[in-house]
XYZ file of C-alpha atoms in Angstrom:
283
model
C -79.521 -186.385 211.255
C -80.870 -186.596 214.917
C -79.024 -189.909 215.201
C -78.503 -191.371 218.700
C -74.955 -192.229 218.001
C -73.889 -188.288 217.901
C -75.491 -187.518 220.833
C -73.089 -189.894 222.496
C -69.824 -188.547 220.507
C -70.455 -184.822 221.763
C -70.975 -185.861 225.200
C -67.477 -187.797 224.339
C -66.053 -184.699 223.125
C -67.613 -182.378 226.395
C -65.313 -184.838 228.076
C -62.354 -184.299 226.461
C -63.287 -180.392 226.410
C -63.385 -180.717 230.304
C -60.524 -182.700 230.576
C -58.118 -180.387 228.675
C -59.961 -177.561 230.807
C -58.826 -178.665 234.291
C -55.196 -179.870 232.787
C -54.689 -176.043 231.604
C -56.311 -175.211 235.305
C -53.425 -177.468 236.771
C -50.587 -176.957 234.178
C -51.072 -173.129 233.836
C -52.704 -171.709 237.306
C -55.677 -170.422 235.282
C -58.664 -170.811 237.536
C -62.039 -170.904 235.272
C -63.695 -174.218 236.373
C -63.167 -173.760 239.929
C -65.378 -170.379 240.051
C -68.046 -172.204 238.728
C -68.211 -175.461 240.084
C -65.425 -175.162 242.796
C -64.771 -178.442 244.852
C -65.051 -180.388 241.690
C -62.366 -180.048 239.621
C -60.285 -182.717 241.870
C -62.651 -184.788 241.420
C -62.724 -184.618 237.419
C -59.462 -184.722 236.469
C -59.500 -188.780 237.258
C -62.693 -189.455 236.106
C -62.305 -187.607 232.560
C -59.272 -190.041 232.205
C -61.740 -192.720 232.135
C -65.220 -191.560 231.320
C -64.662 -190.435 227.640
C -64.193 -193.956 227.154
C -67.708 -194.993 228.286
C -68.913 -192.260 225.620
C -66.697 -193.875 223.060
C -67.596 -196.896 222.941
C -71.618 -196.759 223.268
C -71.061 -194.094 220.186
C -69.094 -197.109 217.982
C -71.929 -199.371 218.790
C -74.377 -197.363 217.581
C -72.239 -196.438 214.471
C -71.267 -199.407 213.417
C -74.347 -201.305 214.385
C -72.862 -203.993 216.256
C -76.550 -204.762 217.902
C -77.631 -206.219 214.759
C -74.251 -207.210 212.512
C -72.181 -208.617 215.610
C -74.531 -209.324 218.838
C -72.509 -211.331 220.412
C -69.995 -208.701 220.420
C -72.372 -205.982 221.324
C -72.739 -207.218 224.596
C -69.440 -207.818 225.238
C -68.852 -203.997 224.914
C -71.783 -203.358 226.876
C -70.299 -205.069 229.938
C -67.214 -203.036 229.111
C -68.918 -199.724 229.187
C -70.893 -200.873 233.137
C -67.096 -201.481 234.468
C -66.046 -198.584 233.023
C -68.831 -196.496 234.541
C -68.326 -198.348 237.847
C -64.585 -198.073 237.786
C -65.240 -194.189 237.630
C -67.259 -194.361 240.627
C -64.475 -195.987 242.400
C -62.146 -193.529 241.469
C -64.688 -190.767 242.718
C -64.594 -192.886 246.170
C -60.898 -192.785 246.435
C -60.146 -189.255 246.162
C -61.515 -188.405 249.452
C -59.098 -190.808 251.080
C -56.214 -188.949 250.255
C -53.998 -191.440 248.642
C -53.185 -189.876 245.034
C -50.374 -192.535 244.500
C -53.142 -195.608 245.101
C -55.102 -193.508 242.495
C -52.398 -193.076 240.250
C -51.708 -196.748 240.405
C -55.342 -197.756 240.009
C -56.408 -195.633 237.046
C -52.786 -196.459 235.342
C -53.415 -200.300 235.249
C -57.191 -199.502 234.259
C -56.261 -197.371 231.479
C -53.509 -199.875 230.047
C -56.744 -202.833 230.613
C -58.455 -200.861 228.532
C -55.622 -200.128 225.958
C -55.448 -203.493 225.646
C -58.842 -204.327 225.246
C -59.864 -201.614 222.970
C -56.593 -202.713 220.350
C -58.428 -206.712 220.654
C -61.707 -204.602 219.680
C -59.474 -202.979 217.095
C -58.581 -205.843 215.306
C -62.056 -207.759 215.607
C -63.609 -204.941 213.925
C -60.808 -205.060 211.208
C -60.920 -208.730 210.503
C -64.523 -208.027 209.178
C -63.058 -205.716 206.075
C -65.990 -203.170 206.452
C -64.269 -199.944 204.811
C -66.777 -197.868 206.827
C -65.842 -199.422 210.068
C -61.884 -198.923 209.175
C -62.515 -194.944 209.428
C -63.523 -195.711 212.687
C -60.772 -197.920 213.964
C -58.055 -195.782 212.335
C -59.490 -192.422 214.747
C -59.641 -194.796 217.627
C -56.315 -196.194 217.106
C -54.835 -192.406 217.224
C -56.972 -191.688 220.548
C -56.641 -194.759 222.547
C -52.603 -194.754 221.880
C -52.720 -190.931 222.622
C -53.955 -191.181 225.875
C -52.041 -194.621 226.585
C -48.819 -192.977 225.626
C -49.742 -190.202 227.728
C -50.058 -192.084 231.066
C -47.396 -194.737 230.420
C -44.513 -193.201 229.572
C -43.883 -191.337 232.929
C -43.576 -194.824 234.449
C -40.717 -196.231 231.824
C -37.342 -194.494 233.655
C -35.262 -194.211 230.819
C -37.639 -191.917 228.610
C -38.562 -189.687 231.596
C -34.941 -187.742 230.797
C -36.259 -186.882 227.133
C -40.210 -185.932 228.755
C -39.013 -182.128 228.237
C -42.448 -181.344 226.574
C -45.938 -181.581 228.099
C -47.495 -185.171 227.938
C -50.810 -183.683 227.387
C -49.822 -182.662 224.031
C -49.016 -186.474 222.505
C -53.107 -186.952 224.158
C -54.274 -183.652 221.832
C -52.516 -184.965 218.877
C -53.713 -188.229 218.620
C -57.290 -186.433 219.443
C -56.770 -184.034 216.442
C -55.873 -187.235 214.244
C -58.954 -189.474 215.954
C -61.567 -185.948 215.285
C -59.694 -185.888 211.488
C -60.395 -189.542 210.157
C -63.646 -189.792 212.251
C -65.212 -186.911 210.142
C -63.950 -188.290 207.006
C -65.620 -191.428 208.034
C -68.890 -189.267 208.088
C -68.120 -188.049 204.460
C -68.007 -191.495 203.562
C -71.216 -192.441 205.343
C -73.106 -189.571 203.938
C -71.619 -190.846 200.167
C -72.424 -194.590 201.195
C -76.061 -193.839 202.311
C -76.720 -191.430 199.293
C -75.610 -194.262 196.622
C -77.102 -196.696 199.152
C -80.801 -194.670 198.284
C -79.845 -194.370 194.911
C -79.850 -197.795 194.493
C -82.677 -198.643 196.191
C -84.397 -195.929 194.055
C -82.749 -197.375 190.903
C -84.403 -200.918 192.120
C -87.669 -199.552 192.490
C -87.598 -198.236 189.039
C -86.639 -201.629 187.891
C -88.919 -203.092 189.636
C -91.772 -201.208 188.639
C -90.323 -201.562 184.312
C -90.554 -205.226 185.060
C -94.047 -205.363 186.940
C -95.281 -202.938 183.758
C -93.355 -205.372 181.427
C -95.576 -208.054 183.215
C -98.789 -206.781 183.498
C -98.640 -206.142 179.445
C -97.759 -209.714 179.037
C -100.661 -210.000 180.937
C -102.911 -208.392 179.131
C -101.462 -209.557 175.825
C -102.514 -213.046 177.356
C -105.995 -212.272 178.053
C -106.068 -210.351 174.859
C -105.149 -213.445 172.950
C -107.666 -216.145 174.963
C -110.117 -213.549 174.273
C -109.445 -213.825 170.317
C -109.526 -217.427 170.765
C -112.641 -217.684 172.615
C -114.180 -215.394 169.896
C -112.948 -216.949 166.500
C -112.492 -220.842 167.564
C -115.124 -221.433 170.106
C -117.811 -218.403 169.169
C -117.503 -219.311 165.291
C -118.050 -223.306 166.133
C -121.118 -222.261 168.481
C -122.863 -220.598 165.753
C -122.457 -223.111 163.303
C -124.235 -225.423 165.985
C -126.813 -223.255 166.097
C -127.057 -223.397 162.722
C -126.777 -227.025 161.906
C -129.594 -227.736 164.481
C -132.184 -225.361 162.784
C -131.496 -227.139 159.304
C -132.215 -230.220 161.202
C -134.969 -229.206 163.163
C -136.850 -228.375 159.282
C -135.189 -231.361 157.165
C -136.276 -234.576 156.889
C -135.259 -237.579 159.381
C -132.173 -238.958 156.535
C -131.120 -235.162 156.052
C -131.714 -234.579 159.915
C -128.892 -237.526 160.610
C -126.073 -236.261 158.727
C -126.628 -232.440 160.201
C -126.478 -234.025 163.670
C -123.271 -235.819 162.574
C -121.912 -232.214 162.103
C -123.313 -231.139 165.286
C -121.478 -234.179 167.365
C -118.347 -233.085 165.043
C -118.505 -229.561 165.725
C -119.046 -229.839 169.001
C -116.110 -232.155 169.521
C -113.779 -230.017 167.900
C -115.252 -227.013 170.496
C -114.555 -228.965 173.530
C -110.687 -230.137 172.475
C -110.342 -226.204 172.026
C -111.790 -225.520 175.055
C -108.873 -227.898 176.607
C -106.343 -226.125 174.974
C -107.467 -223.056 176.363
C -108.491 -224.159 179.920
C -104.891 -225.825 179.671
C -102.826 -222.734 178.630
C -104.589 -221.039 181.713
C -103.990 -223.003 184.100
C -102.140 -222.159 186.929
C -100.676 -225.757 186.555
């Protein structure tokens, strides 16, 4: 469809691809990254915590159109996406420093900020009953809580007994769910947008039956001042013409009464005249 919004939900996805790549890199000693771009992978690991979320939400703006339906809200979000962008740099600063527990802390309380604020987005975008825009919220929901879950439940002491499994698999899952209801949200764009043309094509037609049902009344109007012209105002005309050649060779007492006609005739002519000028009128 060669829409902007999708170029912005693969580079989302490239994210996530990367992410899960250096996780298996850490989690399973499987070096694959690091013979292709060693000396970054560190580096990533952070950053793809938080830059997927940048990708995210440009990609919902475009989709749901937020520029033009909620502008005021649009650049809200934009400001969102700079600090998000800028708190990624920072995180790229702090990993030469050598202080993982300072960048532990610091992308923790960023990614619960932005837990936070992307459930107030949540329900802003639900208050304004769009069913399109609920496919959307639902997959976020499932992402957003994913990761959050994910980073936040190693810091509560009493679950990290039951953590027996690997955390990254609560971030796939709600992934899986967010990738599930977002393409059935682009089923039910594709349906919207094809009934959307439909209609338009439907009101076209109408529109065209009606200009057509016009344009004969129209004609049947000019058809019928036409007539009238011919049989009321053509047929009094010739009778003038008439009248005035029997008076031109009768005598002056015949002459008088044929002009009489004349005056009457032409009387009658001009009230039909008004009637007609009347009926035309754009008035």
């Amino acid at each position: 469809h060669r829409r902007k919004e999708y170029t912005y939900y693969f580079f989302y996805l490239l994210c996530i691809l990367l992410y899960f790549g250096v996780r298996l890199e850490f989690n399973l000693r499987f070096d694959f990254l690091k013979l292709y771009i060693p000396g970054i992978v560190p580096y990533m690991n952070d950053v793809l915590l938080i830059l997927p979320f940048f990708f995210y939400l440009r990609f919902s703006r475009y989709f749901i159109g937020t520029a033009e339906l909620y502008p005021k809200m649009d650049k809200q979000i934009k400001i969102a996406e700079y600090i998000i962008l800028a708190m990624a740099f920072i995180i790229v600063l702090l990993i030469p420093l050598d202080q993982p527990y300072l960048g532990m802390i610091v992308i923790t309380i960023f990614v619960q900020l932005l837990f936070l604020y992307s459930i107030w987005l949540i329900r802003f975008f639900y208050l304004r009953r769009n069913k399109l825009i609920r496919f959307l919220l639902i997959a976020s929901v499932f992402a957003v809580t994913g990761h959050f879950l994910a980073i936040t439940l190693p810091l509560i002491p009493p679950v990290v007994p039951y953590l027996t499994f690997d955390l990254l698999n609560i971030t796939m899952i709600g992934l899986a769910f967010e990738i599930f209801f977002f393409n059935t949200g682009l089923g039910y764009k594709a349906k919207f947008e094809q009934e959307e043309k439909l209609k338009a094509q439907a009101e076209v037609i109408n529109q065209y039956a009606q200009n057509q049902k016009i344009q004969l009344q129209l004609e049947g109007m000019r058809d019928k001042i036409a007539n009238d012209l011919h049989d009321d105002v053509g047929s009094t005309l010739s009778s003038i013409v008439l009248y005035g050649q029997v008076a031109l060779k009768s005598d002056q007492e015949k002459s008088k009464s044929v002009i009489e006609k004349i005056i009457s005739s032409s009387q009658r002519m001009m009230e039909s005249m008004s009637d007609i000028v009347w009926a035309i009128h754009s008035r």
